[in-house]
Coordinates of C-alpha atoms in Angstrom, one line a residue:
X1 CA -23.4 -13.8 -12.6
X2 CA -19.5 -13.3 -13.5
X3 CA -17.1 -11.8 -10.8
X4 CA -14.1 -10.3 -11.8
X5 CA -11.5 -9.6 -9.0
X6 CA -14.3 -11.6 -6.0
X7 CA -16.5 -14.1 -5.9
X8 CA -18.2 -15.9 -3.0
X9 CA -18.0 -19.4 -1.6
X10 CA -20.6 -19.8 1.1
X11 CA -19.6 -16.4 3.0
X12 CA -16.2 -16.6 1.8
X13 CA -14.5 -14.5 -0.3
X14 CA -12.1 -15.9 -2.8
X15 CA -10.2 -14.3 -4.9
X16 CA -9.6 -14.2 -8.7
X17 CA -6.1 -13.8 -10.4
X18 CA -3.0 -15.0 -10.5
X19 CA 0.7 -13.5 -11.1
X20 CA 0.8 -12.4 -14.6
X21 CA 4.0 -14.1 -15.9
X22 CA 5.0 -11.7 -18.6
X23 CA 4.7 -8.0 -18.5
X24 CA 2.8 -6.4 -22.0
X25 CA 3.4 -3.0 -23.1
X26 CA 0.2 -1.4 -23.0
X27 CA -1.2 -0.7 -26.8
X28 CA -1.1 2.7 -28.6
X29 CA -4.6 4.0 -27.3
X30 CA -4.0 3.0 -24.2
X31 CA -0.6 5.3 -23.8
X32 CA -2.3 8.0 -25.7
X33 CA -5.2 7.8 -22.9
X34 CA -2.7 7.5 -20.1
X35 CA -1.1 10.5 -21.6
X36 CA -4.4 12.6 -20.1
X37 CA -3.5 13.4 -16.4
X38 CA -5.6 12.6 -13.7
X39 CA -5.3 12.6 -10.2
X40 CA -5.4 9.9 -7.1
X41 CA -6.0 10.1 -3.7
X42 CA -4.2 7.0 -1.8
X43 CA -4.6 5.8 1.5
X44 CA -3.0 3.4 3.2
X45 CA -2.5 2.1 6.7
X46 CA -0.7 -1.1 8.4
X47 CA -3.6 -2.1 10.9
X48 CA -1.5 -4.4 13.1
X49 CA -4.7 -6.7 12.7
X50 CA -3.1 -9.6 14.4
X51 CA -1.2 -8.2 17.1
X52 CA -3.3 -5.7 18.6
X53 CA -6.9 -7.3 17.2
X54 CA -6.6 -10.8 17.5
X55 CA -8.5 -10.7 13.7
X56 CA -11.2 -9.5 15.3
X57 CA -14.2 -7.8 12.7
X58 CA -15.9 -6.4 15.6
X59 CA -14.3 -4.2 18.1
X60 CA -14.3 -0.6 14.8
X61 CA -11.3 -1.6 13.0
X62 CA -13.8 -2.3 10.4
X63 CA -15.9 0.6 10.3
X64 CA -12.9 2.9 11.2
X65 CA -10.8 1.7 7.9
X66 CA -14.1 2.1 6.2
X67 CA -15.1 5.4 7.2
X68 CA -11.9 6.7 6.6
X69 CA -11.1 5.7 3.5
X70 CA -14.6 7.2 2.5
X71 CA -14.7 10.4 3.7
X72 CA -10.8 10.6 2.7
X73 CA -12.5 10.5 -1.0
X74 CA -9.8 7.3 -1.9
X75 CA -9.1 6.3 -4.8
X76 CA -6.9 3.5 -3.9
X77 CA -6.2 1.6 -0.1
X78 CA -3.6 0.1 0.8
X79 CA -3.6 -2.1 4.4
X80 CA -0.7 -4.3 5.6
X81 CA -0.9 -6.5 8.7
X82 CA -4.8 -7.4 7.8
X83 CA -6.2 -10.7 8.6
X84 CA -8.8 -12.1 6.1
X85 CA -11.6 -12.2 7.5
X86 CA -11.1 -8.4 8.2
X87 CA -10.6 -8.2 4.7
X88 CA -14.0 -10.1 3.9
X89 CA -15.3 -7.8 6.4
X90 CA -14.0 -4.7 4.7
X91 CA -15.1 -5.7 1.1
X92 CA -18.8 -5.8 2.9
X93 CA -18.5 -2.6 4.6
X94 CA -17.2 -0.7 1.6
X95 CA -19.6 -2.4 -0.9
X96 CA -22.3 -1.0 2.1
X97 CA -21.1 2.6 1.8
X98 CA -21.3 2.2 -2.4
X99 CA -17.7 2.8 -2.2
X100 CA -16.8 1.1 -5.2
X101 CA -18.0 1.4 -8.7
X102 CA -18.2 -2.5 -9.2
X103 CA -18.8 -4.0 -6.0
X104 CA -17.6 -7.6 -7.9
X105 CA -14.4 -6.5 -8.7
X106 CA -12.5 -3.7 -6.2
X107 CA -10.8 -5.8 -4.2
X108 CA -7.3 -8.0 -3.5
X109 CA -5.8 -9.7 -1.1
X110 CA -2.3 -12.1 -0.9
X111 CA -1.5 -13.9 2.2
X112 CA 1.7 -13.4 4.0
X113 CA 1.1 -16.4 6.6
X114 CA -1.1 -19.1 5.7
X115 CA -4.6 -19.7 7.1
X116 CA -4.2 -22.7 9.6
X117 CA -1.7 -21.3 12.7
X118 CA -3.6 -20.4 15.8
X119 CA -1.7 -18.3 17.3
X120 CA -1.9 -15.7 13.4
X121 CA -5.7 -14.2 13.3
X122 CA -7.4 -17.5 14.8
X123 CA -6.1 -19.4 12.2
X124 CA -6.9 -17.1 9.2
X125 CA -4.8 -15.9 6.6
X126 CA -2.8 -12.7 7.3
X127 CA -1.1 -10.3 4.7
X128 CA -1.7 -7.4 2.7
X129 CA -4.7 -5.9 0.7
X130 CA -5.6 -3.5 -1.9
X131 CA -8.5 -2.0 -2.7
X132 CA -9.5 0.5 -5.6
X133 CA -12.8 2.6 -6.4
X134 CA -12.7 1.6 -10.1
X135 CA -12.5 -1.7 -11.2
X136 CA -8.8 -3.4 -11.0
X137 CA -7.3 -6.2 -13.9
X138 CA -5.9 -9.7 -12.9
X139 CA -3.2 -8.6 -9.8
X140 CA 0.1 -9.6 -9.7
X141 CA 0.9 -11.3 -6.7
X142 CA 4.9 -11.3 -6.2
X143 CA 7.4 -13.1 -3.6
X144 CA 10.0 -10.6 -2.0
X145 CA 13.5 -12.1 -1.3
X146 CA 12.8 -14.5 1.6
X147 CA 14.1 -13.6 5.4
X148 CA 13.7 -16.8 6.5
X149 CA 11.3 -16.2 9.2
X150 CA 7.2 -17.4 8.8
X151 CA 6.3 -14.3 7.3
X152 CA 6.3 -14.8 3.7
X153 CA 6.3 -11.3 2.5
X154 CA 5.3 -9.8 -0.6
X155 CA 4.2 -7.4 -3.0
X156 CA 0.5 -7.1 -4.7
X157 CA -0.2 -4.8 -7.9
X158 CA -3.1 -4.6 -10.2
X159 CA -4.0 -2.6 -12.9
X160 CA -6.9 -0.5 -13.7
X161 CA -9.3 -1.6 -16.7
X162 CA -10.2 1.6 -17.5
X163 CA -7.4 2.1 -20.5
X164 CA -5.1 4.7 -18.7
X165 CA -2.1 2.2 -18.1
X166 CA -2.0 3.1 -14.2
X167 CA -1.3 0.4 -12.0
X168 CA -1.8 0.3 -7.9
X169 CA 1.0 -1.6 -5.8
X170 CA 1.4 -2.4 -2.2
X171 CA 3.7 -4.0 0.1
X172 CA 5.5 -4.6 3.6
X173 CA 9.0 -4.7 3.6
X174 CA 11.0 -7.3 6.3
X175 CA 12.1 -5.5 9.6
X176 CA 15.3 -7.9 9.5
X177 CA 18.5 -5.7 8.7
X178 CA 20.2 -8.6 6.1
X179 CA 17.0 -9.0 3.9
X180 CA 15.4 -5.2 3.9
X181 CA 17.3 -4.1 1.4
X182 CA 17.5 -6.9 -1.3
X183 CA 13.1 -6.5 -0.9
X184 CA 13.6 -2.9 -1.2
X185 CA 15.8 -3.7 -4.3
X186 CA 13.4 -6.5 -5.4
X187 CA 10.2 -3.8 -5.4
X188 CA 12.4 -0.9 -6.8
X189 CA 13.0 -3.1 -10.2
X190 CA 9.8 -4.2 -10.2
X191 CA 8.7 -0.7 -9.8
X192 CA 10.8 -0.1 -13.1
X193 CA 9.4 -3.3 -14.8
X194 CA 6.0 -2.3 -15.2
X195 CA 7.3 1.7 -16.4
X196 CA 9.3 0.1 -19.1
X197 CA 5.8 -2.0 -20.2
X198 CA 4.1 1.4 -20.2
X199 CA 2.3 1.5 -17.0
X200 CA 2.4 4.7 -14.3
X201 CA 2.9 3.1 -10.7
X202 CA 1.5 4.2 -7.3
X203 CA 2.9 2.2 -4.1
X204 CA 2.1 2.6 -1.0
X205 CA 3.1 0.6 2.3
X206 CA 5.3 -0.5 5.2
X207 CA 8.8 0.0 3.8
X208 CA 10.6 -0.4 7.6
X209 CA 12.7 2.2 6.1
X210 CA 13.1 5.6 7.1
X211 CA 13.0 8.1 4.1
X212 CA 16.7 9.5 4.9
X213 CA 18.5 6.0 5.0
X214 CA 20.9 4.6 2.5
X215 CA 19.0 1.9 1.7
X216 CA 16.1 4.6 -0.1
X217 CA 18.4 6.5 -2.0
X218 CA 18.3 4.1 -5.2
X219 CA 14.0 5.5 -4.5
X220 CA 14.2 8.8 -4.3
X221 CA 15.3 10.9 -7.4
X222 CA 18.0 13.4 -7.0
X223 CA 15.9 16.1 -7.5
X224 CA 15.2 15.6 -3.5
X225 CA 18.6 16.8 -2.3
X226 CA 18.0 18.6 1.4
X227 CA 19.7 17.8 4.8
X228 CA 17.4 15.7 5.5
X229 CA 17.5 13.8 2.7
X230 CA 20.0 13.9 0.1
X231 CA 22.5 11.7 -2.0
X232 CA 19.5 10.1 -3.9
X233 CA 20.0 8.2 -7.4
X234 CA 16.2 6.9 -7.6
X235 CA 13.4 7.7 -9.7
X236 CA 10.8 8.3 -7.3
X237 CA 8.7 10.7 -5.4
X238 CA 7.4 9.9 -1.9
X239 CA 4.2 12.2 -1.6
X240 CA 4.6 13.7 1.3
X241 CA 9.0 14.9 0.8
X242 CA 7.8 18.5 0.0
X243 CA 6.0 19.3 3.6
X244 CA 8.0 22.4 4.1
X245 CA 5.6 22.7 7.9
X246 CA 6.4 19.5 9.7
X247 CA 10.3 17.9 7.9
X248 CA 11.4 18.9 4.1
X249 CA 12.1 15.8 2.5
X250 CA 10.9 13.3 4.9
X251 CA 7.7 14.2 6.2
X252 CA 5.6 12.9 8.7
X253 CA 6.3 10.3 11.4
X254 CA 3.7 7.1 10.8
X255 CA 4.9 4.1 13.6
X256 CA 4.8 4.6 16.9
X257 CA 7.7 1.5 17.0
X258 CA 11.3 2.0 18.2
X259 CA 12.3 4.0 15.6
X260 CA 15.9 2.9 14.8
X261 CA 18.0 5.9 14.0
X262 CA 17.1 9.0 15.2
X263 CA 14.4 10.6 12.6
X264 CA 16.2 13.8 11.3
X265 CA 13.4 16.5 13.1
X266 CA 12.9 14.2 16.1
X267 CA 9.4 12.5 17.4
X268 CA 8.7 9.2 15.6
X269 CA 9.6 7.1 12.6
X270 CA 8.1 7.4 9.3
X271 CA 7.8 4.3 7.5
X272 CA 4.9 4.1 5.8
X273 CA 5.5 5.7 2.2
X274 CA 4.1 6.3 -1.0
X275 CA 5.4 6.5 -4.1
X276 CA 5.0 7.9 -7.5
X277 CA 7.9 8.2 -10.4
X278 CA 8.9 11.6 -11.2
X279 CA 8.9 11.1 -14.8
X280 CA 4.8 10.5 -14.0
X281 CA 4.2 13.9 -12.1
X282 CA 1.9 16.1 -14.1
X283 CA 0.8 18.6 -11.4
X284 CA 1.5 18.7 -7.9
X285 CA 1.6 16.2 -5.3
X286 CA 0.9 16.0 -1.4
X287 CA 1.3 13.9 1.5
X288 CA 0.1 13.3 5.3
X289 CA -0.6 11.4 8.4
X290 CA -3.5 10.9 10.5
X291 CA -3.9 10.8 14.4
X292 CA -4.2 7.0 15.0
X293 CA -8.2 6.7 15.6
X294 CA -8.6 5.3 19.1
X295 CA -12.6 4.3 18.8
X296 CA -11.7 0.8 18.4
X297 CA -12.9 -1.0 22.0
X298 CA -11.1 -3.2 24.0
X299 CA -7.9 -1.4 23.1
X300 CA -6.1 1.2 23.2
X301 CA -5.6 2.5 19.9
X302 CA -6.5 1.0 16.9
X303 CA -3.1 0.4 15.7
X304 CA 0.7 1.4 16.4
X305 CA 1.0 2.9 12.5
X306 CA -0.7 6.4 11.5
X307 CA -3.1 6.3 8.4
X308 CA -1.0 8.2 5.9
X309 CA -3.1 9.7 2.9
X310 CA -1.5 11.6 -0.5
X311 CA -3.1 12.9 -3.5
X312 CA -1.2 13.1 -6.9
X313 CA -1.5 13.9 -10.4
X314 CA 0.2 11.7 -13.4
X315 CA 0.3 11.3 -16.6

């Protein structure tokens, strides 16, 4: 039996693909299919699996991460903070809800620590994860400027194989001040990279960047000019900057962490973002954030980040 994106080792899951060293531009069928529009739900959500769950696959993470992205109707997940056996465990649960439409290949997964320290998920691997409903292409699996600390971070795309060029990122950007913004620079270009080659983009992740700073204004396109969030020279649309009922051009707060500066309506940070080019939009787009779940046991919430959702249409 062949497995694309997942295959098993004992009850392991390994994964398949490596960094792609040369971007392609996609072939003429290909763009003309791309051209059609068609619309994505995302979902993502840092899970703080480490610090509040000890990498535990038992206490609902699991089956709330599941649920969710189910009855959200994804069509692409984004986690940060996820140890790997969680991720093993969500692969199972998702392929046990017939989430995807080739339980081989839905799945990816690049460490930010290691497996081996014991104080990091019981000496698992810990990092990010993507996961689509239709079948995803080799992933590009790309270092961000380092920090210097343990945390190695990074940023994981991969393609779909279905012929429509679109491509689904995610990452989770360095809290450290000196480094945020030369990752934030590094994901921006590469953002840019895979447009040029022909591909539409969707990211979604932990930017630890609030959508008014300096430091997102080479993001958002100018187009978004409102008091709470103007001067932009980007390219980008962050799905939920048009939520005229909660704050225009920022949206909802996601992190229940010290938020830095003051957000611009009050309350709580919003960090957790996602992105589509403007140039990509073919209808309209929409963003939000859910109550953090508190059916996990043994704790009490199931993380310290909302789950933000956003549905969009490209082309």
């Amino acid at each position: 039996m062949r497995f694309h994106g997942i295959r098993r080792r004992g009850v392991r899951l390994v994964l398949a693909g490596a960094l792609a060293g040369v971007l392609l531009p996609v072939t003429a069928s290909a763009q003309a299919e791309a051209a059609s529009p068609r619309t994505y739900t995302v979902w993502q959500w840092n899970v703080a699996g480490d610090t509040i769950h000890e990498g535990s696959t038992t206490d609902g993470l699991i089956d709330q991460a599941a649920s969710s992205m189910v009855n959200r109707a994804a069509d692409f997940a984004s986690l940060n903070e996820l140890c790997q056996g969680q991720y093993n465990a969500l692969v199972t649960a998702l392929r046990a809800k017939d989430w995807p439409a080739d339980p081989q290949n839905f799945a990816r997964f690049e460490p930010s620590r290691q497996a081996g320290n014991s104080s990091v998920c019981k000496g698992e691997a810990f990092g990010n994860a993507l996961f689509s409903k239709k079948p995803l292409g080799t992933a590009a699996r790309l270092a961000l400027p380092d920090d210097g600390t343990a945390e190695k971070r990074n940023m994981l795309c991969a393609p779909l194989t279905d012929g429509t060029a679109t491509r689904f990122c995610t990452t989770h950007i360095t809290t450290n001040q000196s480094f945020n913004v030369a990752q934030l620079d590094y994901v921006r270009q590469r953002l840019e990279d895979y447009h040029a080659a022909g591909e539409t983009v969707l990211i979604a992740g932990d930017f630890n960047a609030q959508p008014n700073y300096g430091r997102l204004n080479p993001f958002y396109a100018p187009s978004l000019d409102v008091p709470n969030n103007g001067n932009n020279t980007g390219a980008y649309r962050e799905l939920d900057d048009n939520d005229t009922g909660h704050c225009i051009g920022y949206g909802e707060w996601t992190s229940e962490g010290t938020p830095g500066s003051a957000p611009p309506c009050g309350g709580n940070a919003k960090i957790d973002l996602i992105f589509a080019r403007e140039s990509t939009l073919a209808g309209p787009y929409s963003g939000d954030s859910l109550d953090i779940s508190t059916s996990c046991t043994g704790v009490a919430a199931c993380s310290d980040h909302r789950t933000v959702i956003g549905t969009v249409t490209v082309a």
